[in-house]
Tab-separated table of C-alpha atoms in Angstrom:
chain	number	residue	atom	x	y	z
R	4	UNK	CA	1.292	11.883	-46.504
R	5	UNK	CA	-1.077	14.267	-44.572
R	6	UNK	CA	-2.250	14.666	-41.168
R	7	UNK	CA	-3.764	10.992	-40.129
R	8	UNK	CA	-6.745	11.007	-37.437
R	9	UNK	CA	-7.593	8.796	-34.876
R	10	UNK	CA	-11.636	9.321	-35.162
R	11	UNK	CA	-14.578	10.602	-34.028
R	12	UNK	CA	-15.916	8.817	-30.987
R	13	UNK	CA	-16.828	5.096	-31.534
R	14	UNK	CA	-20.737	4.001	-31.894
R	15	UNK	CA	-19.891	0.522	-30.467
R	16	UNK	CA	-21.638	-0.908	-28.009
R	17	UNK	CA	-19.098	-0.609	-25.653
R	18	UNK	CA	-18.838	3.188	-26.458
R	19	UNK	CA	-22.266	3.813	-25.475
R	20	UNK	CA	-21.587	1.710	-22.202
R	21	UNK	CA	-19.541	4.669	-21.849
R	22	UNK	CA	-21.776	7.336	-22.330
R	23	UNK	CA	-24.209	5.197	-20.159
R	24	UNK	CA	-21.588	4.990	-16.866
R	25	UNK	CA	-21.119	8.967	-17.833
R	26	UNK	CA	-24.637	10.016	-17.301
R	27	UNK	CA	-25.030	7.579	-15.026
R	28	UNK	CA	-22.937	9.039	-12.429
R	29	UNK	CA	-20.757	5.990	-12.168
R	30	UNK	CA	-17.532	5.694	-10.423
R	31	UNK	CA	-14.374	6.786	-12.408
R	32	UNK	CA	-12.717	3.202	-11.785
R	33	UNK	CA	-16.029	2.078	-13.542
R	34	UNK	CA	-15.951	4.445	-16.209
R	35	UNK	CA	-12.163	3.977	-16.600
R	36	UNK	CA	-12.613	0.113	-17.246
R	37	UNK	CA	-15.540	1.148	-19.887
R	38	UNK	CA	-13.297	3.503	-21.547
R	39	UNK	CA	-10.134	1.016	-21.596
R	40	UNK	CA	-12.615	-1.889	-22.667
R	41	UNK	CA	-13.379	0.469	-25.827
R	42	UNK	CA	-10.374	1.905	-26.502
R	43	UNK	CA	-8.244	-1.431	-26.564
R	44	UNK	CA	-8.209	-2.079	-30.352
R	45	UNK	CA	-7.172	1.495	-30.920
R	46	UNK	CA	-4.817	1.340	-28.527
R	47	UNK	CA	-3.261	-1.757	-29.621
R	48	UNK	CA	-2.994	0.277	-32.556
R	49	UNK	CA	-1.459	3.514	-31.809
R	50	UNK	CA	1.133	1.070	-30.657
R	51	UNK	CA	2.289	0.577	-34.056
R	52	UNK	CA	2.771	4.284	-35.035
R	53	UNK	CA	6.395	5.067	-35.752
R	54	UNK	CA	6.047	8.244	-33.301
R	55	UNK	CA	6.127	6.030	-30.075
R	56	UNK	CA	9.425	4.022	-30.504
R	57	UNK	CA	11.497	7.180	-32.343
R	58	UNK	CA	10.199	9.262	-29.340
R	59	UNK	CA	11.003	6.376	-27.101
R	60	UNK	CA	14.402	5.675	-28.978
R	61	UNK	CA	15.135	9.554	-28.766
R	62	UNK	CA	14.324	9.930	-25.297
R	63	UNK	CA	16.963	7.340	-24.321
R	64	UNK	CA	20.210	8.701	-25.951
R	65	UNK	CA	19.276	11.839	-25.032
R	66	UNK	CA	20.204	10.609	-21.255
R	67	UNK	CA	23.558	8.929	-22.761
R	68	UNK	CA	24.394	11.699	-24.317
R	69	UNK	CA	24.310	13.778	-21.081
R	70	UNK	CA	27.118	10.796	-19.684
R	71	UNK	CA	29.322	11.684	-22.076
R	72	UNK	CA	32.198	14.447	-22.218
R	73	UNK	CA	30.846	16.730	-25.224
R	74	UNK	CA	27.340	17.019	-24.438
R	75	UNK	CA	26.389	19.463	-26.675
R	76	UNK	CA	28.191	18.440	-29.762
R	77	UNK	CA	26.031	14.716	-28.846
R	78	UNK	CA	23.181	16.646	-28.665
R	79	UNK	CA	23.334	17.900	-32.231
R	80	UNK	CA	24.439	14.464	-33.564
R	81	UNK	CA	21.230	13.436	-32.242
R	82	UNK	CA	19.631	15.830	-34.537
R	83	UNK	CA	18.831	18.181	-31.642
R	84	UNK	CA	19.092	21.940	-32.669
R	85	UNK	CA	20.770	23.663	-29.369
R	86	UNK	CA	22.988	26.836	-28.574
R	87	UNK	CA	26.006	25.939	-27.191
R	88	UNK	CA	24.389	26.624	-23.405
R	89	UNK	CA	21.157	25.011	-23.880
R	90	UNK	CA	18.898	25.190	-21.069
R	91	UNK	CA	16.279	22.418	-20.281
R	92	UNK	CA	13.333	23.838	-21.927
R	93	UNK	CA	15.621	24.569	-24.970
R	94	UNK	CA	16.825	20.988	-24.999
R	95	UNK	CA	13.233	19.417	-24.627
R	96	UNK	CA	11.831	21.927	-27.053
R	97	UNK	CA	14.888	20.412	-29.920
R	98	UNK	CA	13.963	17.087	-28.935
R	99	UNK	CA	10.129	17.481	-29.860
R	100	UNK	CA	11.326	19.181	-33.408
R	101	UNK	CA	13.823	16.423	-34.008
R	102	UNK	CA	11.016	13.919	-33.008
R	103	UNK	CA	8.693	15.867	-35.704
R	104	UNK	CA	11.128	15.505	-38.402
R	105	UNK	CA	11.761	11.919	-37.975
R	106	UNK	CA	8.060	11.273	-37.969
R	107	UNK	CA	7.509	13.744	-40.909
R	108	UNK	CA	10.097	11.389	-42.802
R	109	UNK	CA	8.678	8.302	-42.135
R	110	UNK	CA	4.735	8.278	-42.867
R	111	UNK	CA	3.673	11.502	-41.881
R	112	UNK	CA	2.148	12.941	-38.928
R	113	UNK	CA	-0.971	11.363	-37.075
R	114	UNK	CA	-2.896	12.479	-33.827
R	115	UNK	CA	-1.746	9.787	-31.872
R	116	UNK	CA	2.164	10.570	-32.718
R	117	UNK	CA	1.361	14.450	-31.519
R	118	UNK	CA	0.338	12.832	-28.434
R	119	UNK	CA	3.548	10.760	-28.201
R	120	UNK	CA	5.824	14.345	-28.674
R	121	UNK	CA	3.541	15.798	-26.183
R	122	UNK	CA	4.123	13.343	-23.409
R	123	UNK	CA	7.720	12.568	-23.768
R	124	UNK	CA	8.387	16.414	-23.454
R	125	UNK	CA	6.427	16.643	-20.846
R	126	UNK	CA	8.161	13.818	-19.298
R	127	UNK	CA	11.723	14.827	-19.868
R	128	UNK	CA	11.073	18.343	-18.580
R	129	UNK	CA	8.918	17.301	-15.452
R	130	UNK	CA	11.198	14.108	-14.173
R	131	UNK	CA	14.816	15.666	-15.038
R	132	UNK	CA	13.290	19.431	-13.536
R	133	UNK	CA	12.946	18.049	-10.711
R	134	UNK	CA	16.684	16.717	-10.438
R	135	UNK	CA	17.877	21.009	-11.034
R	136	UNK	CA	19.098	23.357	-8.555
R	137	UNK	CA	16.564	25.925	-7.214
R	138	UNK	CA	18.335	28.526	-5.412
R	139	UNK	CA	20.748	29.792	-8.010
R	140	UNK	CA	20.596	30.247	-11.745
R	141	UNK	CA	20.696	26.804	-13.377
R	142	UNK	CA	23.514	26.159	-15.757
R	143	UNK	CA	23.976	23.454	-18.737
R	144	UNK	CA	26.252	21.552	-16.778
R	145	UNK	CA	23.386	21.494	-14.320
R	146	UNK	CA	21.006	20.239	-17.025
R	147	UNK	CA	23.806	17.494	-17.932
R	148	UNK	CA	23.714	16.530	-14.483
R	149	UNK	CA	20.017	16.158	-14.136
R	150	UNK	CA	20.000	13.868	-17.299
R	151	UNK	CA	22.864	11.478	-16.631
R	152	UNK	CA	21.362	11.128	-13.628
R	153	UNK	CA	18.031	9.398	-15.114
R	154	UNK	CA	20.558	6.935	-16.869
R	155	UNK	CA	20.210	4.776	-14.693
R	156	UNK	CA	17.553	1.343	-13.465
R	157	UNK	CA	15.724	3.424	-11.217
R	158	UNK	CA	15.316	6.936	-12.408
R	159	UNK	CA	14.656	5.796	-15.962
R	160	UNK	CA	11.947	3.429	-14.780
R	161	UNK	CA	10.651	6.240	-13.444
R	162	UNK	CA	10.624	8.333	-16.885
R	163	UNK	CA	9.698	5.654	-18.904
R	164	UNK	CA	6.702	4.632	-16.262
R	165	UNK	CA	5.421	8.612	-16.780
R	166	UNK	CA	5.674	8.893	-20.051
R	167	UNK	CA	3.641	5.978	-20.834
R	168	UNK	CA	1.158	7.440	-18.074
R	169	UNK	CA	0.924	11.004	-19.635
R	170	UNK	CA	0.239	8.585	-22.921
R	171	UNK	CA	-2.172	6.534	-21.397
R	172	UNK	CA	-4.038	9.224	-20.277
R	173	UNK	CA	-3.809	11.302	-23.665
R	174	UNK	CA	-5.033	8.459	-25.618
R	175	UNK	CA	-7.827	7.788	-23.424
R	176	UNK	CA	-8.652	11.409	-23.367
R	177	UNK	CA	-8.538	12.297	-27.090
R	178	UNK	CA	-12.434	9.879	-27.108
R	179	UNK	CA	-13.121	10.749	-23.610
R	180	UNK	CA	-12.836	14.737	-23.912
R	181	UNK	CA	-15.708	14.424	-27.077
R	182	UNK	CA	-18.315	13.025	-24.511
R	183	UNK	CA	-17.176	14.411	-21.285
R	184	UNK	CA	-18.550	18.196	-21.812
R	185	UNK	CA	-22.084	17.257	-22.683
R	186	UNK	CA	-22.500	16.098	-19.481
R	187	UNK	CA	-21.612	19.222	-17.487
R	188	UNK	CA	-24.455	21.643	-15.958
R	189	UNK	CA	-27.475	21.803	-14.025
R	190	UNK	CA	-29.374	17.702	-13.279
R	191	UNK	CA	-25.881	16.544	-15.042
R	192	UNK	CA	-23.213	14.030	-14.254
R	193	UNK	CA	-21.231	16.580	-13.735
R	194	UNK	CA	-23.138	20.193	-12.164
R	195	UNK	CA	-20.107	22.639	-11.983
R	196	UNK	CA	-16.632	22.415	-14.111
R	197	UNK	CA	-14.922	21.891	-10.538
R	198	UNK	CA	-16.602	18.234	-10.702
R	199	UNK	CA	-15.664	17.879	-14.056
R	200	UNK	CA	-11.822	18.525	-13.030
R	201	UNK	CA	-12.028	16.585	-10.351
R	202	UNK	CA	-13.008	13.494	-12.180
R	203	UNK	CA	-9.877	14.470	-15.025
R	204	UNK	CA	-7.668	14.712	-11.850
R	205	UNK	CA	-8.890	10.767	-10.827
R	206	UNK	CA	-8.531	9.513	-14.359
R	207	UNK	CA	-5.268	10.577	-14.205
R	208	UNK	CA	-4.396	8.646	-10.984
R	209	UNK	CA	-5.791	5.714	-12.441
R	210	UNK	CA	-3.383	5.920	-15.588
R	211	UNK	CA	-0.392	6.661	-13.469
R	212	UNK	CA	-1.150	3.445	-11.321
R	213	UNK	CA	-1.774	1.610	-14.018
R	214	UNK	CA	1.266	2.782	-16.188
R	215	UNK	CA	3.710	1.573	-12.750
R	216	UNK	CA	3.221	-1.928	-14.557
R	217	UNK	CA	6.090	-0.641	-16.834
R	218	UNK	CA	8.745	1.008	-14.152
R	219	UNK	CA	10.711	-1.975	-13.334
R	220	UNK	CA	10.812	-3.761	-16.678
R	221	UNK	CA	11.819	-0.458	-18.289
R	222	UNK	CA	14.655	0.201	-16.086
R	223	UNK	CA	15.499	-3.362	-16.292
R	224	UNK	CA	16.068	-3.323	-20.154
R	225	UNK	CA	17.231	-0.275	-20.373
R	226	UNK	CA	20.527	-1.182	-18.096
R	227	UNK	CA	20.437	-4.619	-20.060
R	228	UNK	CA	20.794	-2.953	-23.765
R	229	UNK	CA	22.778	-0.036	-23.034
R	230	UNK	CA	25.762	-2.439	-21.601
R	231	UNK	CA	24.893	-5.121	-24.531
R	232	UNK	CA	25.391	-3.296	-27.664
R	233	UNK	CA	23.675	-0.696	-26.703
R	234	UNK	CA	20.141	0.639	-27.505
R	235	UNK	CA	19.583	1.083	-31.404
R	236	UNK	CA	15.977	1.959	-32.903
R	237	UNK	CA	14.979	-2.103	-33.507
R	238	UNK	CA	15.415	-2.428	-29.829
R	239	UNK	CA	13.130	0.773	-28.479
R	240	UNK	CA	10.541	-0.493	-31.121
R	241	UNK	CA	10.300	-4.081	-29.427
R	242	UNK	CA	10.385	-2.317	-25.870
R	243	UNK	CA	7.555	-0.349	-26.814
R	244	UNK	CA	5.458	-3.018	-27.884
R	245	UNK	CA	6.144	-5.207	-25.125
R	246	UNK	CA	5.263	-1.950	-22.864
R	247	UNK	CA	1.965	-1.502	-24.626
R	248	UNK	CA	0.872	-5.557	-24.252
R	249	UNK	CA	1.925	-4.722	-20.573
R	250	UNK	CA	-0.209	-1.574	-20.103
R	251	UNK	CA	-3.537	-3.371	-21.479
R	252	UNK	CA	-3.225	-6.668	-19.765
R	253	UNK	CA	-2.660	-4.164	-16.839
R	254	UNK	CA	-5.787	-2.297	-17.545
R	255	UNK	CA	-8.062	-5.315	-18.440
R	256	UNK	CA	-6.761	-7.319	-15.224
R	257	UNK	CA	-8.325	-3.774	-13.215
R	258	UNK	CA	-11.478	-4.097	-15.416
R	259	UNK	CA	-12.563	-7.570	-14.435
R	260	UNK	CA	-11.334	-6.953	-10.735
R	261	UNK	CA	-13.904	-3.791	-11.200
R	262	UNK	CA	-16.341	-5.903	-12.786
């Protein structure tokens, strides 16, 4: 199967309610409630796509594997394609091509799943960089470290809570970004690109905070299934669902608070 699209921006009503809080000048908590109103059936499903819970899956024996002895040689049983010193970037970088081949195998690729690989790279290289050494070159054991070490209730409620923020926020985005520039110049929403940013830069905070919905429950079930039979692919597909119903009750409890 080809390339599958998510769509050119809706001409619902609550689409233009959209462009209407845009060139309005509304605030971004307004706009953000528009945008989540319109989105919801799309979002509901992009949950679906096969990208999310093998990305998902992926991203959590890629943390096991970093527990046990032979990291490397877990790493490639994964399907991940590192040297035998893999640095971070090389290991996130094998983990968005093994991600693309188990997508490619099962349906094909779709705009939504490139947004999946996109924010659970992002993800695993932004929580677990911040866990490495800065002073001296960093080393694989290092790396090893720095991944075990988000095996655990609280760190991994912390990855899982970003990545579904950095998807949030893409998914949002991929509608959002086809209105957003039209409204940028002189008697505008938006009269110089600095304005512009800064509303990106408040969307964003608005999908993190919504996205903490997910931290506890994630590191919750996470301990739960890796010490009771551990975590196989039927398991990250009903923890990804479950996150997603969590994520828009979250955003449609902020939208009638707004409203």
């Amino acid at each position: 199967m080809g390339h599958q699209r998510l769509g050119t921006l809706p001409q619902s009503r609550k689409w233009q309610r959209v462009v209407e809080l845009i060139s309005g000048g509304a605030d971004v908590r307004d706009i953000a409630s528009a945008v989540s109103a319109a989105a919801e059936r799309s979002m509901s499903d992009a949950a679906k796509d096969p990208a999310v819970s093998s990305a998902f899956f992926l991203l959590t024996q890629v943390l096991l594997a970093a527990r046990k002895e032979h990291f490397v040689s877990e790493l490639r049983m994964l399907g991940l394609r590192v040297g035998d010193q893999p640095s971070l970037m090389e290991i996130v970088s094998a983990f968005t091509e093994a991600v693309d081949r188990e997508v490619r195998t099962n349906g094909g690729r779709t705009d939504f799943g490139e947004m999946v690989q996109l924010a659970a790279a992002e993800s695993l290289n932004a929580v677990a960089g911040r866990e490495l050494p800065t002073l001296f070159g960093v080393t694989t054991d290092d790396v090893k470290r720095a991944l075990a070490g988000l095996a655990t209730v609280k760190q991994f409620g912390l990855l899982s809570c970003d990545f579904f923020s950095r998807l949030t926020r893409r998914h949002l985005d991929y509608y959002l970004s086809r209105e957003l520039p039209k409204h940028v110049g002189i008697n505008k929403r938006f009269q110089t690109v600095r304005e512009h940013n800064e509303f990106d830069k408040a969307s964003e905070t608005h999908c993190r905070e919504t996205a903490r919905i997910v931290r506890e429950f994630s590191g919750e079930w996470f301990s739960k299934h890796t010490y009771e039979g551990g975590i196989t692919p039927e398991k990250a597909r009903g923890f990804v669902h479950v996150a997603f119903d969590k994520i828009r009750r979250e955003l449609r409890i902020r939208r009638n608070a707004d409203g």
